[in-house]
Tab-separated table of C-alpha atoms in Angstrom:
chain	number	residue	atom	x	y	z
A	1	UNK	CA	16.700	-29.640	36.164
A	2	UNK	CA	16.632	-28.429	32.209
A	3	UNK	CA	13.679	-26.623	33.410
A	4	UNK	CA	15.444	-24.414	35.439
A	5	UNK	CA	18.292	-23.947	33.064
A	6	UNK	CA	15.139	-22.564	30.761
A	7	UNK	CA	13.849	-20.512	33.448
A	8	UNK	CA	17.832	-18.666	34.088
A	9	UNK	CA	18.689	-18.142	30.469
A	10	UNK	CA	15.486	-17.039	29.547
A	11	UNK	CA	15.884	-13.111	30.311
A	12	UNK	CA	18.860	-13.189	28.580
A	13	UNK	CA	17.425	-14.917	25.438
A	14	UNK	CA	14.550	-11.785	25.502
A	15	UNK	CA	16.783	-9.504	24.581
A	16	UNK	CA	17.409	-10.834	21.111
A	17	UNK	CA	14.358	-12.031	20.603
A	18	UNK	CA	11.093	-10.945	20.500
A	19	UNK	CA	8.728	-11.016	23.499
A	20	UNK	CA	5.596	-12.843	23.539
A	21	UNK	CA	3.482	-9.939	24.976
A	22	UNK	CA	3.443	-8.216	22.007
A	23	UNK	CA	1.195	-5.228	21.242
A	24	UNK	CA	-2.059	-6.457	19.501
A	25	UNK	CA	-4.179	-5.003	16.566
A	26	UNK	CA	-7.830	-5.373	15.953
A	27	UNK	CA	-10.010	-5.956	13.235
A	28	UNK	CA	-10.371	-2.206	12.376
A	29	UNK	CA	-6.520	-2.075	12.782
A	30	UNK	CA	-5.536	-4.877	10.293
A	31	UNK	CA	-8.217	-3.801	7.337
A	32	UNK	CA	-6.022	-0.215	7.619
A	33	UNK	CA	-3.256	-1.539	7.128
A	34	UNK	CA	-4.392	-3.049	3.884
A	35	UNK	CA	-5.927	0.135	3.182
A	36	UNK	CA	-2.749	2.172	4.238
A	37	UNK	CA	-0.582	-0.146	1.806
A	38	UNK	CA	-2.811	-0.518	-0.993
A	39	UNK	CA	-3.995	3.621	-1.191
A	40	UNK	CA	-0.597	4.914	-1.772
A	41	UNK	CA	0.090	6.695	-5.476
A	42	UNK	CA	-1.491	4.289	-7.949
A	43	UNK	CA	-5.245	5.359	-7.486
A	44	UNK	CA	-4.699	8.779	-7.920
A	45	UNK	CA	-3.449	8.184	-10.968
A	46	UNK	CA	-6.136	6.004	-12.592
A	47	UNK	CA	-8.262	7.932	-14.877
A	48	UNK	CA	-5.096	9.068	-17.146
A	49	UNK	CA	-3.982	5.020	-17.927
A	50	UNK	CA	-7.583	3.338	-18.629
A	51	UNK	CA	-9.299	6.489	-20.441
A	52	UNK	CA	-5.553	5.997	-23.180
A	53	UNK	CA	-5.859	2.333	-23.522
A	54	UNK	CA	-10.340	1.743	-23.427
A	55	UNK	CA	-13.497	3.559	-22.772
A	56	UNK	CA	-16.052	2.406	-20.736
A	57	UNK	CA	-16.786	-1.298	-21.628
A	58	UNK	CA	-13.457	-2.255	-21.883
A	59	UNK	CA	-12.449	-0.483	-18.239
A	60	UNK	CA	-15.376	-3.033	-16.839
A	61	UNK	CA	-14.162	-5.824	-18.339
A	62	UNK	CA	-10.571	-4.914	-17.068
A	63	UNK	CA	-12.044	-4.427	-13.416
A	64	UNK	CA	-13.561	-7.425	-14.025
A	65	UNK	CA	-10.779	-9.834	-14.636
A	66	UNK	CA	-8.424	-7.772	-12.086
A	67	UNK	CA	-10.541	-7.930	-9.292
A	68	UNK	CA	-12.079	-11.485	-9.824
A	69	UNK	CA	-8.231	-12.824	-10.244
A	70	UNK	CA	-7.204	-10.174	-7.064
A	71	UNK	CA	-10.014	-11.904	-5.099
A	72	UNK	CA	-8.853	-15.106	-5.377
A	73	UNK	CA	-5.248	-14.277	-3.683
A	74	UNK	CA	-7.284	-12.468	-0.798
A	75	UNK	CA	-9.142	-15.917	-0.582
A	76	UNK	CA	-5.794	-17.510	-0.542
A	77	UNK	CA	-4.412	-15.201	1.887
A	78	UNK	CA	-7.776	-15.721	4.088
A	79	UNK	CA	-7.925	-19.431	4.038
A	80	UNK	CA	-3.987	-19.943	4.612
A	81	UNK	CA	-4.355	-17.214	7.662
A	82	UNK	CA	-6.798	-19.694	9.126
A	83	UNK	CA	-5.580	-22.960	8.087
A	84	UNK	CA	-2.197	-22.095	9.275
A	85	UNK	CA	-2.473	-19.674	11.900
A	86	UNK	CA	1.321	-20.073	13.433
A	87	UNK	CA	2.889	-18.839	10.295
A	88	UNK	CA	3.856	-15.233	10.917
A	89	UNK	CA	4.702	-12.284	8.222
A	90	UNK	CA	2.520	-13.482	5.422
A	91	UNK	CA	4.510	-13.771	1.573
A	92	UNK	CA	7.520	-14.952	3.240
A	93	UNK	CA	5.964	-17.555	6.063
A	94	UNK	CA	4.095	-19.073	3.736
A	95	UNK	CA	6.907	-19.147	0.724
A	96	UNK	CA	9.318	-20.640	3.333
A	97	UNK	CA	6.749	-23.337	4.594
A	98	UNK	CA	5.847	-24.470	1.025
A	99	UNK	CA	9.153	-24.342	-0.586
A	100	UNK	CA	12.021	-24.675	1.841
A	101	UNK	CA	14.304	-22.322	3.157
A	102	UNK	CA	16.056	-20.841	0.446
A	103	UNK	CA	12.974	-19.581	-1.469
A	104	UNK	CA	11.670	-18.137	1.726
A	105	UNK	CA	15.010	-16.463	2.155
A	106	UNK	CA	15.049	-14.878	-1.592
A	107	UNK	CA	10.630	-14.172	-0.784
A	108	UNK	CA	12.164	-12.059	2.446
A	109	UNK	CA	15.266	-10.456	0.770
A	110	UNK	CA	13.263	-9.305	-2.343
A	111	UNK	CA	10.378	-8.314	-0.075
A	112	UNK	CA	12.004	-6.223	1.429
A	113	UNK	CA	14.574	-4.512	-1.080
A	114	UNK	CA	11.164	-3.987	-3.505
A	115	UNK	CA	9.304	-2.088	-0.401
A	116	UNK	CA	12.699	-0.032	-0.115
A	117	UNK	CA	12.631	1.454	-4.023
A	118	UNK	CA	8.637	1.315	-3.316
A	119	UNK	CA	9.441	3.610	-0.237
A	120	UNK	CA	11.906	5.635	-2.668
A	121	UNK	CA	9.402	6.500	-5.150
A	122	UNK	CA	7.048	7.524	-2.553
A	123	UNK	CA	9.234	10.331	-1.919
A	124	UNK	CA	9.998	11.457	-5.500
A	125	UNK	CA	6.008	11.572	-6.274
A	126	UNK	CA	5.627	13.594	-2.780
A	127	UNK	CA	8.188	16.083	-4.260
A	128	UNK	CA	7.339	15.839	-7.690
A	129	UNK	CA	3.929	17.084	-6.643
A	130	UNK	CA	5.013	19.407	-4.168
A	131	UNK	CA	7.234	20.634	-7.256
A	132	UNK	CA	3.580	22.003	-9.026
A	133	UNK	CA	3.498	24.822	-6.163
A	134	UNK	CA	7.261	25.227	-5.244
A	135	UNK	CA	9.752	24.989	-8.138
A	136	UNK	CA	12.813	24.489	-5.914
A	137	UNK	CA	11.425	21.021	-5.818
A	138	UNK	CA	11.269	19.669	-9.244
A	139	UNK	CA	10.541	16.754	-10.424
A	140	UNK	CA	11.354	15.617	-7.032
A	141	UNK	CA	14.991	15.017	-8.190
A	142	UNK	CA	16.741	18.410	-6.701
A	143	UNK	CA	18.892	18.850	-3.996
A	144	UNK	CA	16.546	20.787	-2.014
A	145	UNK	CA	13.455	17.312	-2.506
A	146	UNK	CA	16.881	15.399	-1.576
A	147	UNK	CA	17.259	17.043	1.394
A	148	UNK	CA	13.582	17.336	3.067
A	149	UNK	CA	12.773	13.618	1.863
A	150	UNK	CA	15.769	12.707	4.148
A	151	UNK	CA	14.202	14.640	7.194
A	152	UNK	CA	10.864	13.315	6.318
A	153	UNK	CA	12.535	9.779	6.326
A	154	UNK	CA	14.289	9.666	9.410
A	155	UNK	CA	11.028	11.496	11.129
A	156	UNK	CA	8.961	8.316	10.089
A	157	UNK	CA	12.001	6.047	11.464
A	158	UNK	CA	11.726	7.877	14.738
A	159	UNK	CA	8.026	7.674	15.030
A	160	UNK	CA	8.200	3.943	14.169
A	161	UNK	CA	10.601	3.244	16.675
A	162	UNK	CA	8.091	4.478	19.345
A	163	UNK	CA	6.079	1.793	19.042
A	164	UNK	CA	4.554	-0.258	16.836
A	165	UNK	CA	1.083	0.581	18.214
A	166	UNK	CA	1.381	3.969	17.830
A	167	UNK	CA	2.513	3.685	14.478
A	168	UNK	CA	-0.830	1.621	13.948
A	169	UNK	CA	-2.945	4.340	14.941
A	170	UNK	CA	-1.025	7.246	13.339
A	171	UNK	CA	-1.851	4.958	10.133
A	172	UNK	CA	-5.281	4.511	11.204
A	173	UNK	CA	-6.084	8.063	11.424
A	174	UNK	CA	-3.725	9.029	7.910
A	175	UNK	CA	-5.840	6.072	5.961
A	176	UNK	CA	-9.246	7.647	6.847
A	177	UNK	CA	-7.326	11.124	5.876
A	178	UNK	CA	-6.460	9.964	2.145
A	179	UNK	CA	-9.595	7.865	1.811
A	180	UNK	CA	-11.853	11.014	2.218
A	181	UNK	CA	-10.493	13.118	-0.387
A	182	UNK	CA	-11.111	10.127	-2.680
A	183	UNK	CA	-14.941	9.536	-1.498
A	184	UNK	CA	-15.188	13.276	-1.780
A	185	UNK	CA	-14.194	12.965	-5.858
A	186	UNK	CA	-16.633	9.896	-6.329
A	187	UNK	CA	-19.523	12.553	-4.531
A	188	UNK	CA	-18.827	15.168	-6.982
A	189	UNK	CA	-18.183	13.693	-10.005
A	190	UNK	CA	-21.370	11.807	-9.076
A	191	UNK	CA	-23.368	15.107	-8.798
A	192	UNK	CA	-21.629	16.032	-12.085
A	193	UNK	CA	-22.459	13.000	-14.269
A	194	UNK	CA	-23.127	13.785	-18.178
A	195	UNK	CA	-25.035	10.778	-19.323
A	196	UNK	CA	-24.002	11.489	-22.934
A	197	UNK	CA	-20.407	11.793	-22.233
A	198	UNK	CA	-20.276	8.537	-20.435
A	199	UNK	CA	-22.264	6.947	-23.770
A	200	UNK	CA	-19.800	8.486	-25.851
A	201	UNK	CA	-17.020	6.793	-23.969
A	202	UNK	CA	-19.079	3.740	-23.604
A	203	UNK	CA	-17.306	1.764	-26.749
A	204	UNK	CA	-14.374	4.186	-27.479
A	205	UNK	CA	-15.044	7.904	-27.626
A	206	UNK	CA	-14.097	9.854	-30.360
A	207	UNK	CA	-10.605	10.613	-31.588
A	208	UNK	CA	-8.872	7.783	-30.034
A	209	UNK	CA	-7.075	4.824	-31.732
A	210	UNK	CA	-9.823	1.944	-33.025
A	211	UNK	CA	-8.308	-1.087	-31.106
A	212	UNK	CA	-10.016	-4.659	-30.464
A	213	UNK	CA	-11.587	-5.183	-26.737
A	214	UNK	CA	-8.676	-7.546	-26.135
A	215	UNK	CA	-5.851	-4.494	-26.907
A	216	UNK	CA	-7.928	-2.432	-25.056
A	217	UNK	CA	-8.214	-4.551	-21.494
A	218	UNK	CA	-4.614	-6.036	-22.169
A	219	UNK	CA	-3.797	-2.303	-21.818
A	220	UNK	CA	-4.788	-1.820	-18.517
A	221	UNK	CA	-3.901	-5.183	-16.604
A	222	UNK	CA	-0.301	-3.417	-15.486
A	223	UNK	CA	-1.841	-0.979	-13.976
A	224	UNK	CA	-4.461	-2.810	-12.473
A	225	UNK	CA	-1.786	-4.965	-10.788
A	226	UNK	CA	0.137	-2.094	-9.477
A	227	UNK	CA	-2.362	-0.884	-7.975
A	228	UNK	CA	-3.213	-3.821	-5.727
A	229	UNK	CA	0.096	-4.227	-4.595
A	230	UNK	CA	-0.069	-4.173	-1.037
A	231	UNK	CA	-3.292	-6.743	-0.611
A	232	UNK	CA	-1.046	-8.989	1.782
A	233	UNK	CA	-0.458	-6.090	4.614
A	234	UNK	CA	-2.633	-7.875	7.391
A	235	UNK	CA	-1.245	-11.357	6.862
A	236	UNK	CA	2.518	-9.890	6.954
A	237	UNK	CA	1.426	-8.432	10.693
A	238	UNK	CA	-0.246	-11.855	11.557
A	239	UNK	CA	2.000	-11.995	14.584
A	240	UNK	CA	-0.071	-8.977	15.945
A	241	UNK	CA	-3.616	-10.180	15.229
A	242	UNK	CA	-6.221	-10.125	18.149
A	243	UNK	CA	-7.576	-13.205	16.617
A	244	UNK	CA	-5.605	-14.768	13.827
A	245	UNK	CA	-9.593	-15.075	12.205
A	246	UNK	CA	-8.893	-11.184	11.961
A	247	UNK	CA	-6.352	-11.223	9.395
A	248	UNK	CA	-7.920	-13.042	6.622
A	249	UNK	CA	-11.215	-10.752	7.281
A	250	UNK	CA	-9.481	-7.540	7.388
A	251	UNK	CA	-7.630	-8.515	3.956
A	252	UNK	CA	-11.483	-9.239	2.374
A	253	UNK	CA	-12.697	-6.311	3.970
A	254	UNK	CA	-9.332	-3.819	2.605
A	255	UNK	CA	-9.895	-5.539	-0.783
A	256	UNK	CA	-13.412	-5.124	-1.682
A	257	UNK	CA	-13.401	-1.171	0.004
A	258	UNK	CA	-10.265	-0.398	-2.476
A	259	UNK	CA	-11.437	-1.968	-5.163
A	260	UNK	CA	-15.047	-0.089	-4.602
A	261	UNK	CA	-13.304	3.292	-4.575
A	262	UNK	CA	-10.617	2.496	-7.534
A	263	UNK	CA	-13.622	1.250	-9.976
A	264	UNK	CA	-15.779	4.077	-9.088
A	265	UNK	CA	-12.876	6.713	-9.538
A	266	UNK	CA	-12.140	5.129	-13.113
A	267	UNK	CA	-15.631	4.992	-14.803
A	268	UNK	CA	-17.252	7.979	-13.469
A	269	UNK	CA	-14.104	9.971	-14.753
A	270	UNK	CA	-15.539	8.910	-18.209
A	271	UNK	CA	-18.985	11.112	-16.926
A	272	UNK	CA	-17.303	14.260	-16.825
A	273	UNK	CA	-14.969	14.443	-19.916
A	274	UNK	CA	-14.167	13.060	-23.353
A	275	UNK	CA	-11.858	10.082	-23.499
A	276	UNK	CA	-9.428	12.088	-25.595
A	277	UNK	CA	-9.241	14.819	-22.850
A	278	UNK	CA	-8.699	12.295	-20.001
A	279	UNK	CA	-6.126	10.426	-21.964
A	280	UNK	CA	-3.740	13.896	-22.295
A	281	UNK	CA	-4.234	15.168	-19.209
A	282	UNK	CA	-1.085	15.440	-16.286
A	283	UNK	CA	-0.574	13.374	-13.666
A	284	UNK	CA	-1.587	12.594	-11.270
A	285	UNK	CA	-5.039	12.416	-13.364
A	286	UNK	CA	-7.665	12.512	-10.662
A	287	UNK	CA	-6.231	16.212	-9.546
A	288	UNK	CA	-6.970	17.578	-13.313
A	289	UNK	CA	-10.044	15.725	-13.646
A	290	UNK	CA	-11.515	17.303	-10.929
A	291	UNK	CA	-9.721	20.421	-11.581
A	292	UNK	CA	-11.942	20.311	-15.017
A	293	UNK	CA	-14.999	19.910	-13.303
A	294	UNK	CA	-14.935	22.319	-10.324
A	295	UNK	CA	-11.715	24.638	-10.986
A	296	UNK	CA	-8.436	25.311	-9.697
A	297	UNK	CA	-9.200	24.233	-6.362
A	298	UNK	CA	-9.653	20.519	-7.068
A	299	UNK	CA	-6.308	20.325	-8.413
A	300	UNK	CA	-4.899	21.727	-4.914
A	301	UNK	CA	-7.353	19.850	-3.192
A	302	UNK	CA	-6.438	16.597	-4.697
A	303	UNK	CA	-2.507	17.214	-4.384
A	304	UNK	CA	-2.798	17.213	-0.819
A	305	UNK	CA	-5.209	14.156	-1.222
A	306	UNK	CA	-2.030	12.696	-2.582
A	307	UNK	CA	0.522	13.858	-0.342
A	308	UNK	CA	-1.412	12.397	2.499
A	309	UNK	CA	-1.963	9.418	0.943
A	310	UNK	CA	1.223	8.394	0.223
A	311	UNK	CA	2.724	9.517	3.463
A	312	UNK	CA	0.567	6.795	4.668
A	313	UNK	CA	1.589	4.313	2.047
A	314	UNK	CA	5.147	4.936	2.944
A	315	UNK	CA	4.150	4.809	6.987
A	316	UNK	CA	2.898	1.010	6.311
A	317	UNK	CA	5.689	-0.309	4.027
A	318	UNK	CA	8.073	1.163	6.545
A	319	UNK	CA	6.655	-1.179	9.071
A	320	UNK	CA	5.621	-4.266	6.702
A	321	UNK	CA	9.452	-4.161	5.280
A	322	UNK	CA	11.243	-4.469	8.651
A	323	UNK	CA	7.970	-7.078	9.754
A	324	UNK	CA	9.210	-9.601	7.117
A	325	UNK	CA	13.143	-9.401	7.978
A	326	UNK	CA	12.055	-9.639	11.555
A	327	UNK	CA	10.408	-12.808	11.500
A	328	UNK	CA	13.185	-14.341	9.281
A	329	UNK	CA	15.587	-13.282	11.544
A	330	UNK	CA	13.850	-15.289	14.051
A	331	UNK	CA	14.304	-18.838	12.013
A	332	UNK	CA	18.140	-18.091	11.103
A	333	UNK	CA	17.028	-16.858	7.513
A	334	UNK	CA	18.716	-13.490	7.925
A	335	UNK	CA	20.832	-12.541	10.540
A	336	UNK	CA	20.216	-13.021	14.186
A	337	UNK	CA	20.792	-9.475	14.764
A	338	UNK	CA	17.921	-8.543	12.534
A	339	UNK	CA	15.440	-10.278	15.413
A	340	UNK	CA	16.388	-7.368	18.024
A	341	UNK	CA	14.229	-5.387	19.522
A	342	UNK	CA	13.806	-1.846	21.601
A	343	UNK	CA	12.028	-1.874	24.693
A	344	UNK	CA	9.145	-0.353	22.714
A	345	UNK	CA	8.985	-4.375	21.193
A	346	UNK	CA	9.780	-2.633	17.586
A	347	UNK	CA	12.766	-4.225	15.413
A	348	UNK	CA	14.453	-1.406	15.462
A	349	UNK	CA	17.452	-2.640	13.685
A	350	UNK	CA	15.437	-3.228	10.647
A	351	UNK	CA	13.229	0.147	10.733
A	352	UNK	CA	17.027	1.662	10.995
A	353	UNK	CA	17.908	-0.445	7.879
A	354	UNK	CA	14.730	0.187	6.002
A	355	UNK	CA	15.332	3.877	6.538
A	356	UNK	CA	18.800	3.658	5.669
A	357	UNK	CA	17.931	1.868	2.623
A	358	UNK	CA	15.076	4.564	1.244
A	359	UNK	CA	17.236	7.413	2.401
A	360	UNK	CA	20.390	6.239	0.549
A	361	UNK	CA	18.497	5.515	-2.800
């Protein structure tokens, strides 16, 4: 008898929560989306940071640390991914599971305001850079970068709200967009490698600062932090793993390809200029690096290297930020409104929210 009460409220119930058939990702899909989030603004930016606090020794050792310490939370991630494969939407799951329910709610909450002002800077850098070619937009602080980051905002919202699937491959195809531009700087500056440049920025370079090897890494580690940010994509979209194996591959697999390309972009930048050049030029650094080395072009080229690349960033956090209020919603942690979805199985509440949010800031 309480099994056919089950059976009549059930449709009723599947309108507020989520449905069990939902749309699934695979391997290739996941490591993207650890791609997607970690390639957004902070690689492009690289060479300027590390060639004004080292030179080439101390940029290894920095690399180093960060990535042996970085590996070890994508080892976490893995092993928890597979040891505890019911846990949905990653930071906050796991947060919630080991600490009780009011940590997981302040993991969710702050998870998802810091992907908001994440999502809000996104847009500044995309008119800021835009602002190079067209002065109407600024510093990405005018009306006018205002205005067209709002359209650009709700256009992602709308696309989101199509389906989460579809969102997956538009970020599919955006992540192997931005990552060519990149591979395409490592080529050249490759080809272009000065071996006595990169000796004379081996310990130092000339006039720059003398500063001990600890200074020197300590200098780097914020950026090397920033810059990983986003490591945790495929175990916040457990839910939509193929095989729940997938998720802690694909977040192996996204770590040691964007760790490859950051390394490569910071010490071969030492192979093509002084230290002292590197550290004065504008931001972001790779487009005047390679603008050094090959002319104006690589500075336009790059630019729309970075526009791409953080429309993708911002396509990713805009899913990952509604994913974690999602699955909270689903254990009372945030409102129960917050578990809704669309007949396209996306939350669209949240993706309204997160849109809301970004656009408002």
């Amino acid at each position: 008898m309480e099994r056919r009460e089950v059976l009549v409220d059930a449709p009723a119930a599947a309108t507020v929560m989520p449905s069990e058939q939902t749309q699934k990702f695979s391997l290739f899909a996941l490591t993207m989306m650890v791609v997607g989030s970690m390639v957004g603004a902070g690689i492009w930016s690289l060479p300027r940071p590390f060639a004004t606090a080292t030179g080439v020794f101390g940029a290894i050792v920095a690399w180093l640390i960060a990535a042996g310490g970085m590996y070890t939370l994508a080892h976490v991630f893995q092993a928890l991914a597979e040891r505890k494969p019911d846990l949905d939407a990653g930071v906050y799951a796991y947060a919630k599971a080991g600490f009780g329910d009011y940590l997981g709610f302040l993991s969710a909450l702050g998870y998802f305001f810091s992907a908001c002002l994440g999502n809000t800077f996104y847009w500044v850098l995309i008119k800021s850079t835009l602002g190079a070619f067209f002065p109407i937009f600024g510093n990405g602080d005018t009306l006018a970068a205002v205005v067209i980051s709002s359209i650009g905002i709700w256009a992602f919202h709308f696309t989101v709200l199509r389906g989460v699937q579809q969102a997956a491959t538009i970020n599919k195809i955006v992540t192997v967009a931005k990552v060519t531009p990149i591979i395409l700087f490592i080529l050249i500056l490759a080809v272009s490698f000065k071996g006595h440049l990169f000796a004379a920025n081996f310990w130092g370079g000339e006039g720059m600062p003398a500063a001990s090897l600890f200074e020197q890494v300590r200098g780097t580690m914020l950026v090397t932090t920033f810059v990983f940010i986003g490591i945790e994509g495929a175990s916040v979209y457990s839910r939509y793993a193929q095989k729940r194996s997938d998720v802690g591959v694909a977040t192996i697999f996204g770590f040691i390809g964007v760790t490859a390309l950051m390394v490569l972009v910071t010490l071969l930048s030492y192979a093509v200029l002084p230290r002292v050049e590197i550290a004065g030029l504008q931001q972001p650094s790779m487009a005047t690096v390679l603008e050094a080395v090959v002319g104006h072009w690589g500075l336009v080229f790059i630019s729309l290297g970075v526009i791409v690349s953080v429309l993708g960033a911002y396509l990713a956090w805009q899913m990952i930020a509604a994913e974690v209020l999602f699955n909270a919603a689903k254990t009372d942690d945030m409102p129960r409104i917050f578990a809704t979805e669309n007949q396209n199985k996306v939350p669209a509440a949240l993706c309204g929210s997160a849109t809301a949010s970004s656009s408002s800031l």
